[in-house]
Amino acid sequence: MQDSDVIVIGSGIGGLTAAALLARYGKRVIVCESHTIPGGAAHTFRRRGFEFDSGPSFYCGLTSTGSLNPVKQVLDVLGESLESVPYDPLGLYHFPEASLPVYSNADLTREEIAKITPQGAKELKRFEERLLPLYDAMKGIPTLALRADWQVIPILIGRYLPSLLKMVPHLPLVQASVGSVMDATVQDPWIRRLIDLECFLLSGLKAHGTIAPEVAFVLGERSRAGVEYPVGGSAAIVKALVRGLERWGSQLLLGHHVEQILVENRKVLGVQLTKGEILKAPIVISNASIWDTYTKLLRPEDLPSSFSKAALNTPPVDSFMHLHLGIRADGLENLTGHHVVVHDSDKDITVPGNTCMISIPSVWDATLAPEGHHVVHAYTLEPYAGWERNDEYEHKKQQKAQTLYRALEQIIPDIRERVVLELIGTPLTHAYYLRRYQGTYGPAIQAGQGMFPGSHTPIQGLYRVGDSTTPGIGVPAVAASGILCANMLVK
Ligand SMILES: Cc1cc2nc3c(=O)[nH]c(=O)nc-3n(C[C@H](O)[C@H](O)[C@H](O)COP(=O)(O)OP(=O)(O)OC[C@H]3O[C@@H](n4cnc5c(N)ncnc54)[C@H](O)[C@@H]3O)c2cc1C
């Protein structure tokens, strides 16, 4: 007696993508989500009329036809679409010595860079020219055609041979680090820090730790498909995937925390929910992180011990301090929506609190804040270790948020007087609401020093999707992981 064909644990973008596609392929799918709001790291929450993105706000190619974004490919086959607002410049990077507007059009950005370092601008062009052909080669093979097992080989050869051949000269780049491309093309220290910063924003690691295809994808998408913000915030993407899931006959159960994955003789049977209810299915897909899946959701005896050990040995990127603000918007016309502030050039950009990301999405979508107001999200990396809900907690929280306020003051000098709603999130908040091990951003797997683990597990019928599986962290990457897994489960 099965309750469904497939159970998906978690409604992050990876889980929802896999679930909705499998529903589209005719499977009966149940998604169990612990939280009362779907979307995981990409969920949007509402307080006193303000709609806050909990995480992502930077998107490329969500709606344009030429885009490589897997989210767009999945929404197309589900019969769903998004409304979005294109914008440019995509952001301002503020260093102590200069602020740099970054445009979708790389020529415009390089013109701005030439005002700071003319030689650096030329070197950056060489760097981009090395990476962009990889993006062009990727274009011929849609993610939607791929799967996470050997059966991808006949598909690639049978349907995509010309594109595959185009890819061959770029194969060495596929596993290369961005750092190796940078070493071969860029000497200028200012540009090297800029490249490190862009890699850090994407992967949580600097250039030598980040794989080249990740940056090639973003450079290509932002210059060729354009930067855009979904109307309604990240929730718009989540809602479109949920609509797709339901339209194709499957269901999402919110507030349904999975306590355990049920396994017998190394074969999955289903899941047990917190209240003891059991749901049975021959296939279970976990969208929980690698650490949570292998150490919390499975019993030690269900796994070869080498597996749980390897899972715990995967290094995590730090967690975050978040500052979510509702502010008065009077006099703030022509505000740019994205900013990155590096406080101190003598400190490494990865030092917690030194690099702060700011997003003000009501600049693009006024419905996210009450009239006359803006919604602000500022965040920076913060280690999980040392955080406890003790007597010190409130004080420490206020103190750690100051780096975010100082970053915001560079954009809106009187920000503190404008605040009508303040929410400060710590690594504990992040871990709690996102149900993520130590509130991590994702695995810190350095390029060249290991691969992201794939969807397979040693348990028959149990698979994994999300940012701790290939192809990695970020909304397009986790959507791709959902596609690879779903495709592998059908003929
Ligand atoms: C601050 C921040 C900013 C970011 N900015 C960007 C950006 O601008 N652009 C971009 O592309 N990416 C960005 N990212 C990265 C991106 O948001 C994530 O990589 C992606 O959303 C992760 O998706 P996922 O599928 O791995 O699952 P997650 O988002 O981790 O979702 C997993 C889901 O599983 C649920 N779950 C876990 N355990 C259980 C259980 N036992 N039972 C039931 N449910 C469970 C959780 O509640 C959660 O909903 C950002 C991330 C953060 C944190």
mmCIF file with all atom_site columns, C-alpha atoms in Angstrom, residues 6-10 32 256-274 276-303 455-465:
data_model
loop_
_atom_site.group_PDB
_atom_site.id
_atom_site.type_symbol
_atom_site.label_atom_id
_atom_site.label_alt_id
_atom_site.label_comp_id
_atom_site.label_asym_id
_atom_site.label_entity_id
_atom_site.label_seq_id
_atom_site.pdbx_PDB_ins_code
_atom_site.Cartn_x
_atom_site.Cartn_y
_atom_site.Cartn_z
_atom_site.occupancy
_atom_site.B_iso_or_equiv
_atom_site.pdbx_formal_charge
_atom_site.auth_seq_id
_atom_site.auth_comp_id
_atom_site.auth_asym_id
_atom_site.auth_atom_id
_atom_site.pdbx_PDB_model_num
ATOM 1  C CA . VAL A 1 6   ? 7.476  9.646  -4.740 1.00 0.00 ? 6   VAL A CA 1
ATOM 2  C CA . ILE A 1 7   ? 7.897  11.526 -1.450 1.00 0.00 ? 7   ILE A CA 1
ATOM 3  C CA . VAL A 1 8   ? 10.051 14.658 -1.486 1.00 0.00 ? 8   VAL A CA 1
ATOM 4  C CA . ILE A 1 9   ? 11.396 15.883 1.863  1.00 0.00 ? 9   ILE A CA 1
ATOM 5  C CA . GLY A 1 10  ? 11.569 19.675 1.689  1.00 0.00 ? 10  GLY A CA 1
ATOM 6  C CA . CYS A 1 32  ? 6.545  17.226 2.978  1.00 0.00 ? 32  CYS A CA 1
ATOM 7  C CA . HIS A 1 256 ? 4.878  18.356 7.872  1.00 0.00 ? 256 HIS A CA 1
ATOM 8  C CA . HIS A 1 257 ? 8.318  17.734 9.362  1.00 0.00 ? 257 HIS A CA 1
ATOM 9  C CA . VAL A 1 258 ? 9.925  14.424 8.429  1.00 0.00 ? 258 VAL A CA 1
ATOM 10 C CA . GLU A 1 259 ? 11.478 12.848 11.511 1.00 0.00 ? 259 GLU A CA 1
ATOM 11 C CA . GLN A 1 260 ? 12.946 9.790  9.832  1.00 0.00 ? 260 GLN A CA 1
ATOM 12 C CA . ILE A 1 261 ? 13.436 8.135  6.471  1.00 0.00 ? 261 ILE A CA 1
ATOM 13 C CA . LEU A 1 262 ? 12.215 4.553  6.823  1.00 0.00 ? 262 LEU A CA 1
ATOM 14 C CA . VAL A 1 263 ? 14.641 1.948  5.503  1.00 0.00 ? 263 VAL A CA 1
ATOM 15 C CA . GLU A 1 264 ? 14.633 -1.832 5.543  1.00 0.00 ? 264 GLU A CA 1
ATOM 16 C CA . ASN A 1 265 ? 17.457 -3.955 4.158  1.00 0.00 ? 265 ASN A CA 1
ATOM 17 C CA . ARG A 1 266 ? 19.033 -0.908 2.498  1.00 0.00 ? 266 ARG A CA 1
ATOM 18 C CA . LYS A 1 267 ? 15.772 -0.161 0.670  1.00 0.00 ? 267 LYS A CA 1
ATOM 19 C CA . VAL A 1 268 ? 13.613 2.908  1.282  1.00 0.00 ? 268 VAL A CA 1
ATOM 20 C CA . LEU A 1 269 ? 10.038 2.340  2.484  1.00 0.00 ? 269 LEU A CA 1
ATOM 21 C CA . GLY A 1 270 ? 8.817  5.888  3.098  1.00 0.00 ? 270 GLY A CA 1
ATOM 22 C CA . VAL A 1 271 ? 9.026  8.529  5.821  1.00 0.00 ? 271 VAL A CA 1
ATOM 23 C CA . GLN A 1 272 ? 7.819  9.029  9.368  1.00 0.00 ? 272 GLN A CA 1
ATOM 24 C CA . LEU A 1 273 ? 6.492  12.458 10.300 1.00 0.00 ? 273 LEU A CA 1
ATOM 25 C CA . THR A 1 274 ? 6.901  14.156 13.693 1.00 0.00 ? 274 THR A CA 1
ATOM 26 C CA . GLY A 1 276 ? 4.190  9.486  14.102 1.00 0.00 ? 276 GLY A CA 1
ATOM 27 C CA . GLU A 1 277 ? 2.254  9.384  10.809 1.00 0.00 ? 277 GLU A CA 1
ATOM 28 C CA . ILE A 1 278 ? 3.890  7.181  8.194  1.00 0.00 ? 278 ILE A CA 1
ATOM 29 C CA . LEU A 1 279 ? 3.839  7.914  4.468  1.00 0.00 ? 279 LEU A CA 1
ATOM 30 C CA . LYS A 1 280 ? 4.902  5.114  2.154  1.00 0.00 ? 280 LYS A CA 1
ATOM 31 C CA . ALA A 1 281 ? 6.538  5.377  -1.263 1.00 0.00 ? 281 ALA A CA 1
ATOM 32 C CA . PRO A 1 282 ? 9.126  3.367  -3.218 1.00 0.00 ? 282 PRO A CA 1
ATOM 33 C CA . ILE A 1 283 ? 11.106 6.542  -3.917 1.00 0.00 ? 283 ILE A CA 1
ATOM 34 C CA . VAL A 1 284 ? 12.094 9.246  -1.436 1.00 0.00 ? 284 VAL A CA 1
ATOM 35 C CA . ILE A 1 285 ? 14.023 12.371 -2.470 1.00 0.00 ? 285 ILE A CA 1
ATOM 36 C CA . SER A 1 286 ? 15.658 14.381 0.302  1.00 0.00 ? 286 SER A CA 1
ATOM 37 C CA . ASN A 1 287 ? 16.052 18.126 -0.217 1.00 0.00 ? 287 ASN A CA 1
ATOM 38 C CA . ALA A 1 288 ? 17.521 18.409 3.287  1.00 0.00 ? 288 ALA A CA 1
ATOM 39 C CA . SER A 1 289 ? 21.258 19.117 3.365  1.00 0.00 ? 289 SER A CA 1
ATOM 40 C CA . ILE A 1 290 ? 23.820 16.324 3.134  1.00 0.00 ? 290 ILE A CA 1
ATOM 41 C CA . TRP A 1 291 ? 24.585 16.660 6.872  1.00 0.00 ? 291 TRP A CA 1
ATOM 42 C CA . ASP A 1 292 ? 20.902 16.597 7.877  1.00 0.00 ? 292 ASP A CA 1
ATOM 43 C CA . THR A 1 293 ? 20.028 13.690 5.573  1.00 0.00 ? 293 THR A CA 1
ATOM 44 C CA . TYR A 1 294 ? 22.834 11.370 6.594  1.00 0.00 ? 294 TYR A CA 1
ATOM 45 C CA . THR A 1 295 ? 23.027 12.175 10.279 1.00 0.00 ? 295 THR A CA 1
ATOM 46 C CA . LYS A 1 296 ? 19.495 13.165 11.351 1.00 0.00 ? 296 LYS A CA 1
ATOM 47 C CA . LEU A 1 297 ? 17.020 11.585 8.943  1.00 0.00 ? 297 LEU A CA 1
ATOM 48 C CA . LEU A 1 298 ? 18.644 8.153  8.697  1.00 0.00 ? 298 LEU A CA 1
ATOM 49 C CA . ARG A 1 299 ? 19.508 5.840  11.575 1.00 0.00 ? 299 ARG A CA 1
ATOM 50 C CA . PRO A 1 300 ? 23.243 5.028  11.833 1.00 0.00 ? 300 PRO A CA 1
ATOM 51 C CA . GLU A 1 301 ? 22.530 1.368  11.109 1.00 0.00 ? 301 GLU A CA 1
ATOM 52 C CA . ASP A 1 302 ? 20.849 2.248  7.794  1.00 0.00 ? 302 ASP A CA 1
ATOM 53 C CA . LEU A 1 303 ? 24.087 3.509  6.255  1.00 0.00 ? 303 LEU A CA 1
ATOM 54 C CA . SER A 1 455 ? 21.876 12.503 -6.205 1.00 0.00 ? 455 SER A CA 1
ATOM 55 C CA . HIS A 1 456 ? 22.590 8.827  -5.519 1.00 0.00 ? 456 HIS A CA 1
ATOM 56 C CA . THR A 1 457 ? 22.764 7.327  -2.021 1.00 0.00 ? 457 THR A CA 1
ATOM 57 C CA . PRO A 1 458 ? 23.712 3.815  -0.877 1.00 0.00 ? 458 PRO A CA 1
ATOM 58 C CA . ILE A 1 459 ? 20.026 3.155  -0.112 1.00 0.00 ? 459 ILE A CA 1
ATOM 59 C CA . GLN A 1 460 ? 17.848 1.808  -2.908 1.00 0.00 ? 460 GLN A CA 1
ATOM 60 C CA . GLY A 1 461 ? 15.074 4.283  -3.747 1.00 0.00 ? 461 GLY A CA 1
ATOM 61 C CA . LEU A 1 462 ? 16.616 7.184  -1.777 1.00 0.00 ? 462 LEU A CA 1
ATOM 62 C CA . TYR A 1 463 ? 17.942 10.181 -3.709 1.00 0.00 ? 463 TYR A CA 1
ATOM 63 C CA . ARG A 1 464 ? 19.088 13.702 -2.815 1.00 0.00 ? 464 ARG A CA 1
ATOM 64 C CA . VAL A 1 465 ? 18.655 17.112 -4.461 1.00 0.00 ? 465 VAL A CA 1
#
